PDB file of C-alpha atoms and ligand atoms in Angstrom:
ATOM      1  CA  MET A 643       0.044   0.030   0.050  1.00  0.00           C
ATOM      2  CA  LYS A 644       0.923   3.741  -0.356  1.00  0.00           C
ATOM      3  CA  VAL A 645       1.290   6.623   2.524  1.00  0.00           C
ATOM      4  CA  SER A 646       2.104   9.934   1.875  1.00  0.00           C
ATOM      5  CA  PHE A 647       2.710  12.285   4.585  1.00  0.00           C
ATOM      6  CA  LYS A 648       5.206  15.207   5.641  1.00  0.00           C
ATOM      7  CA  LEU A 649       8.792  14.457   7.091  1.00  0.00           C
ATOM      8  CA  ASN A 650      10.411  17.123   8.097  1.00  0.00           C
ATOM      9  CA  GLY A 651       9.098  19.786   6.382  1.00  0.00           C
ATOM     10  CA  ARG A 652       8.777  17.743   3.206  1.00  0.00           C
ATOM     11  CA  PRO A 653       6.142  15.392   1.285  1.00  0.00           C
ATOM     12  CA  VAL A 654       7.237  11.841   0.964  1.00  0.00           C
ATOM     13  CA  GLU A 655       5.102   8.531  -0.494  1.00  0.00           C
ATOM     14  CA  VAL A 656       6.402   5.445   0.578  1.00  0.00           C
ATOM     15  CA  ASP A 657       4.838   1.725  -0.626  1.00  0.00           C
ATOM     16  CA  VAL A 658       5.144  -0.040   2.736  1.00  0.00           C
ATOM     17  CA  GLU A 659       3.477  -3.341   3.867  1.00  0.00           C
ATOM     18  CA  PRO A 660       0.432  -3.461   5.709  1.00  0.00           C
ATOM     19  CA  ASN A 661       2.161  -4.599   9.230  1.00  0.00           C
ATOM     20  CA  GLU A 662       5.113  -2.274   8.598  1.00  0.00           C
ATOM     21  CA  ILE A 663       6.068   0.528  11.633  1.00  0.00           C
ATOM     22  CA  LEU A 664       7.206   3.450  11.118  1.00  0.00           C
ATOM     23  CA  LEU A 665      10.279   3.549  13.150  1.00  0.00           C
ATOM     24  CA  ASP A 666      11.155   0.137  10.235  1.00  0.00           C
ATOM     25  CA  THR A 667       9.863   2.934   7.124  1.00  0.00           C
ATOM     26  CA  LEU A 668      12.282   5.853   8.444  1.00  0.00           C
ATOM     27  CA  ARG A 669      14.755   3.984   9.310  1.00  0.00           C
ATOM     28  CA  LEU A 670      14.917   1.208   5.727  1.00  0.00           C
ATOM     29  CA  LYS A 671      13.063   3.314   2.871  1.00  0.00           C
ATOM     30  CA  LEU A 672      13.109   6.076   4.332  1.00  0.00           C
ATOM     31  CA  GLY A 673      17.408   6.598   5.187  1.00  0.00           C
ATOM     32  CA  VAL A 674      16.421   8.864   8.439  1.00  0.00           C
ATOM     33  CA  THR A 675      18.992   6.752  11.012  1.00  0.00           C
ATOM     34  CA  SER A 676      18.615   9.115  14.304  1.00  0.00           C
ATOM     35  CA  VAL A 677      16.167   6.910  15.093  1.00  0.00           C
ATOM     36  CA  LYS A 678      16.390   4.107  16.429  1.00  0.00           C
ATOM     37  CA  ARG A 679      15.273   0.910  17.452  1.00  0.00           C
ATOM     38  CA  GLY A 680      15.677   0.302  21.226  1.00  0.00           C
ATOM     39  CA  CYS A 681      12.846  -2.683  22.739  1.00  0.00           C
ATOM     40  CA  GLU A 682      10.952  -2.129  20.155  1.00  0.00           C
ATOM     41  CA  ARG A 683       7.956  -2.154  22.455  1.00  0.00           C
ATOM     42  CA  GLY A 684       7.626   1.563  23.825  1.00  0.00           C
ATOM     43  CA  GLU A 685       9.226   1.625  27.409  1.00  0.00           C
ATOM     44  CA  CYS A 686      12.684   3.050  25.035  1.00  0.00           C
ATOM     45  CA  GLY A 687      12.443   6.090  23.278  1.00  0.00           C
ATOM     46  CA  VAL A 688      15.058   6.170  21.767  1.00  0.00           C
ATOM     47  CA  CYS A 689      12.182   5.046  17.974  1.00  0.00           C
ATOM     48  CA  THR A 690      10.480   8.942  19.733  1.00  0.00           C
ATOM     49  CA  VAL A 691       9.152  11.434  16.339  1.00  0.00           C
ATOM     50  CA  LEU A 692       7.093  14.245  16.814  1.00  0.00           C
ATOM     51  CA  LEU A 693       3.776  13.393  15.643  1.00  0.00           C
ATOM     52  CA  ASP A 694       1.976  16.435  14.592  1.00  0.00           C
ATOM     53  CA  GLY A 695       4.087  18.123  17.251  1.00  0.00           C
ATOM     54  CA  GLU A 696       3.602  15.770  20.006  1.00  0.00           C
ATOM     55  CA  PRO A 697       6.287  12.246  20.835  1.00  0.00           C
ATOM     56  CA  ALA A 698       5.456   9.478  19.847  1.00  0.00           C
ATOM     57  CA  TYR A 699       7.023   6.182  19.876  1.00  0.00           C
ATOM     58  CA  SER A 700       7.305   5.274  15.805  1.00  0.00           C
ATOM     59  CA  CYS A 701       7.911   1.243  17.078  1.00  0.00           C
ATOM     60  CA  LEU A 702       4.359   1.437  18.596  1.00  0.00           C
ATOM     61  CA  LEU A 703       2.745   3.252  14.689  1.00  0.00           C
ATOM     62  CA  LEU A 704       1.967   1.812  12.261  1.00  0.00           C
ATOM     63  CA  THR A 705       3.452   3.639   9.054  1.00  0.00           C
ATOM     64  CA  ALA A 706      -0.321   3.288   7.550  1.00  0.00           C
ATOM     65  CA  GLN A 707      -1.429   5.690  11.055  1.00  0.00           C
ATOM     66  CA  VAL A 708       0.154   8.435   9.780  1.00  0.00           C
ATOM     67  CA  GLU A 709      -1.406   8.835   6.216  1.00  0.00           C
ATOM     68  CA  GLY A 710      -1.800  13.158   6.230  1.00  0.00           C
ATOM     69  CA  ARG A 711       0.307  12.907   9.181  1.00  0.00           C
ATOM     70  CA  GLU A 712       2.851  15.606  10.164  1.00  0.00           C
ATOM     71  CA  VAL A 713       7.120  13.335  11.110  1.00  0.00           C
ATOM     72  CA  VAL A 714       9.762  15.022  12.297  1.00  0.00           C
ATOM     73  CA  THR A 715      12.901  13.772  13.521  1.00  0.00           C
ATOM     74  CA  VAL A 716      15.589  15.518  14.178  1.00  0.00           C
ATOM     75  CA  GLU A 717      16.989  15.844  11.073  1.00  0.00           C
ATOM     76  CA  GLY A 718      14.492  18.287   9.991  1.00  0.00           C
ATOM     77  CA  LEU A 719      15.154  20.782  13.346  1.00  0.00           C
ATOM     78  CA  ARG A 720      18.383  21.508  11.920  1.00  0.00           C
ATOM     79  CA  GLY A 721      19.610  25.344  12.273  1.00  0.00           C
ATOM     80  CA  ASP A 722      15.858  25.254  14.276  1.00  0.00           C
ATOM     81  CA  GLU A 723      16.899  27.769  17.062  1.00  0.00           C
ATOM     82  CA  LEU A 724      15.262  26.039  20.416  1.00  0.00           C
ATOM     83  CA  ALA A 725      16.478  22.291  18.631  1.00  0.00           C
ATOM     84  CA  GLU A 726      19.866  24.083  18.522  1.00  0.00           C
ATOM     85  CA  LYS A 727      20.647  25.329  21.895  1.00  0.00           C
ATOM     86  CA  ILE A 728      18.562  21.803  23.877  1.00  0.00           C
ATOM     87  CA  ALA A 729      21.798  20.441  22.027  1.00  0.00           C
ATOM     88  CA  ARG A 730      24.261  22.405  22.816  1.00  0.00           C
ATOM     89  CA  SER A 731      23.258  22.514  26.223  1.00  0.00           C
ATOM     90  CA  LEU A 732      23.573  18.932  26.092  1.00  0.00           C
ATOM     91  CA  VAL A 733      26.838  18.659  26.095  1.00  0.00           C
ATOM     92  CA  GLU A 734      27.822  21.086  27.306  1.00  0.00           C
ATOM     93  CA  GLN A 735      25.820  19.247  30.544  1.00  0.00           C
ATOM     94  CA  GLY A 736      27.891  16.373  29.688  1.00  0.00           C
ATOM     95  CA  ALA A 737      24.620  14.358  28.713  1.00  0.00           C
ATOM     96  CA  VAL A 738      25.775  12.855  25.873  1.00  0.00           C
ATOM     97  CA  GLN A 739      28.047  10.123  26.373  1.00  0.00           C
ATOM     98  CA  CYS A 740      26.807   6.900  23.565  1.00  0.00           C
ATOM     99  CA  GLY A 741      24.329   9.412  22.144  1.00  0.00           C
ATOM    100  CA  PHE A 742      21.994   6.320  21.387  1.00  0.00           C
ATOM    101  CA  CYS A 743      19.496   8.286  23.122  1.00  0.00           C
ATOM    102  CA  THR A 744      20.249  11.569  22.373  1.00  0.00           C
ATOM    103  CA  PRO A 745      17.660  12.584  19.728  1.00  0.00           C
ATOM    104  CA  GLY A 746      14.530  11.219  21.318  1.00  0.00           C
ATOM    105  CA  PHE A 747      15.410  13.063  23.607  1.00  0.00           C
ATOM    106  CA  ILE A 748      15.903  16.459  21.924  1.00  0.00           C
ATOM    107  CA  LEU A 749      12.999  15.825  20.631  1.00  0.00           C
ATOM    108  CA  THR A 750      11.291  15.272  24.032  1.00  0.00           C
ATOM    109  CA  ILE A 751      12.282  18.430  25.479  1.00  0.00           C
ATOM    110  CA  TYR A 752      11.741  20.292  22.570  1.00  0.00           C
ATOM    111  CA  ALA A 753       7.693  19.173  22.094  1.00  0.00           C
ATOM    112  CA  GLY A 754       7.412  20.277  26.060  1.00  0.00           C
ATOM    113  CA  LEU A 755       9.394  23.340  25.538  1.00  0.00           C
ATOM    114  CA  LYS A 756       7.406  24.083  22.616  1.00  0.00           C
ATOM    115  CA  LYS A 757       4.411  23.636  24.409  1.00  0.00           C
ATOM    116  CA  GLY A 758       5.586  25.245  27.759  1.00  0.00           C
ATOM    117  CA  LEU A 759       4.253  21.847  29.814  1.00  0.00           C
ATOM    118  CA  ILE A 760       8.443  22.131  31.466  1.00  0.00           C
ATOM    119  CA  LYS A 761       8.885  24.911  34.143  1.00  0.00           C
ATOM    120  CA  ASN A 762      10.562  23.342  36.173  1.00  0.00           C
ATOM    121  CA  VAL A 763      13.173  20.079  36.918  1.00  0.00           C
ATOM    122  CA  GLU A 764      10.217  18.169  38.164  1.00  0.00           C
ATOM    123  CA  ASP A 765       8.419  19.460  34.771  1.00  0.00           C
ATOM    124  CA  ALA A 766      11.112  17.408  32.842  1.00  0.00           C
ATOM    125  CA  LYS A 767      11.275  14.111  34.995  1.00  0.00           C
ATOM    126  CA  LYS A 768       7.848  13.605  34.296  1.00  0.00           C
ATOM    127  CA  LEU A 769       8.271  14.712  30.220  1.00  0.00           C
ATOM    128  CA  ILE A 770      11.588  12.395  30.073  1.00  0.00           C
ATOM    129  CA  GLU A 771      10.133   9.902  31.446  1.00  0.00           C
ATOM    130  CA  GLY A 772       9.562   7.659  28.296  1.00  0.00           C
ATOM    131  CA  ASN A 773      12.786   7.811  27.435  1.00  0.00           C
ATOM    132  CA  LEU A 774      15.223   5.691  28.983  1.00  0.00           C
ATOM    133  CA  CYS A 775      19.279   7.020  28.837  1.00  0.00           C
ATOM    134  CA  ARG A 776      22.207   4.033  30.005  1.00  0.00           C
ATOM    135  CA  CYS A 777      24.975   6.669  30.689  1.00  0.00           C
ATOM    136  CA  THR A 778      23.986   9.248  31.940  1.00  0.00           C
ATOM    137  CA  GLY A 779      22.314   8.723  35.431  1.00  0.00           C
ATOM    138  CA  TYR A 780      19.690  11.497  34.128  1.00  0.00           C
ATOM    139  CA  LEU A 781      21.496  13.776  36.160  1.00  0.00           C
ATOM    140  CA  LYS A 782      23.249  15.364  32.904  1.00  0.00           C
ATOM    141  CA  ILE A 783      20.166  15.792  30.982  1.00  0.00           C
ATOM    142  CA  LEU A 784      17.730  17.606  33.690  1.00  0.00           C
ATOM    143  CA  LYS A 785      20.974  19.842  34.464  1.00  0.00           C
ATOM    144  CA  ALA A 786      20.891  20.830  30.726  1.00  0.00           C
ATOM    145  CA  VAL A 787      17.042  21.650  31.303  1.00  0.00           C
ATOM    146  CA  GLU A 788      17.428  23.653  33.996  1.00  0.00           C
ATOM    147  CA  LYS A 789      20.206  25.616  32.107  1.00  0.00           C
ATOM    148  CA  LEU A 790      17.482  25.706  29.509  1.00  0.00           C
ATOM    149  CA  LEU A 791      15.686  26.967  31.868  1.00  0.00           C
ATOM    150  CA  ALA A 792      17.552  30.144  33.429  1.00  0.00           C
TER     151      ALA A 792
HETATM  152  S1  FES B1803      12.722   1.078  19.814  1.00  0.00           S
HETATM  153 FE1  FES B1803      10.705   1.979  20.486  1.00  0.00          FE
HETATM  154  S2  FES B1803      10.050   2.727  23.004  1.00  0.00           S
HETATM  155 FE2  FES B1803      12.023   1.468  22.290  1.00  0.00          FE
HETATM  156  S1  FES B1804      24.155   8.757  25.981  1.00  0.00           S
HETATM  157 FE1  FES B1804      24.337   6.180  26.247  1.00  0.00          FE
HETATM  158  S2  FES B1804      22.404   5.980  26.398  1.00  0.00           S
HETATM  159 FE2  FES B1804      21.733   7.976  26.558  1.00  0.00          FE
END
């Protein structure tokens, strides 16, 4: 089946299997490698994308479900002032180690800040609870968000 949607501001049309997940379409057919494969069951957040501006796990979405919708990955936020500030703050606080989780964190924090959902570190803690990081211990990630709020 053919599915059409907007990816990082551009219209795309792809041939997919009815049971194909968005994670596979993005990585294997559209070359979007910032979206990572982790648990594949909605637990780790490394496959996060923004779907119509909301963080969503691409491992839990069928590609057919994004017909007519807008998908954004970190590739699409290149040059975006807020996204670049978030990335810089994560780097400055040492919150990027292996980097496998980083695109997912950037997208989740980006959506939260855009919507005014992060007023303090407690808000940030709640917001990022669906994104796992096996390297940093989270304190540096939260510090990076705190710096952004200062
Ligand atoms: S790979 Fe999607 S939540 Fe882990
Ligand atoms: S920096 Fe390695 S998983 Fe987060």
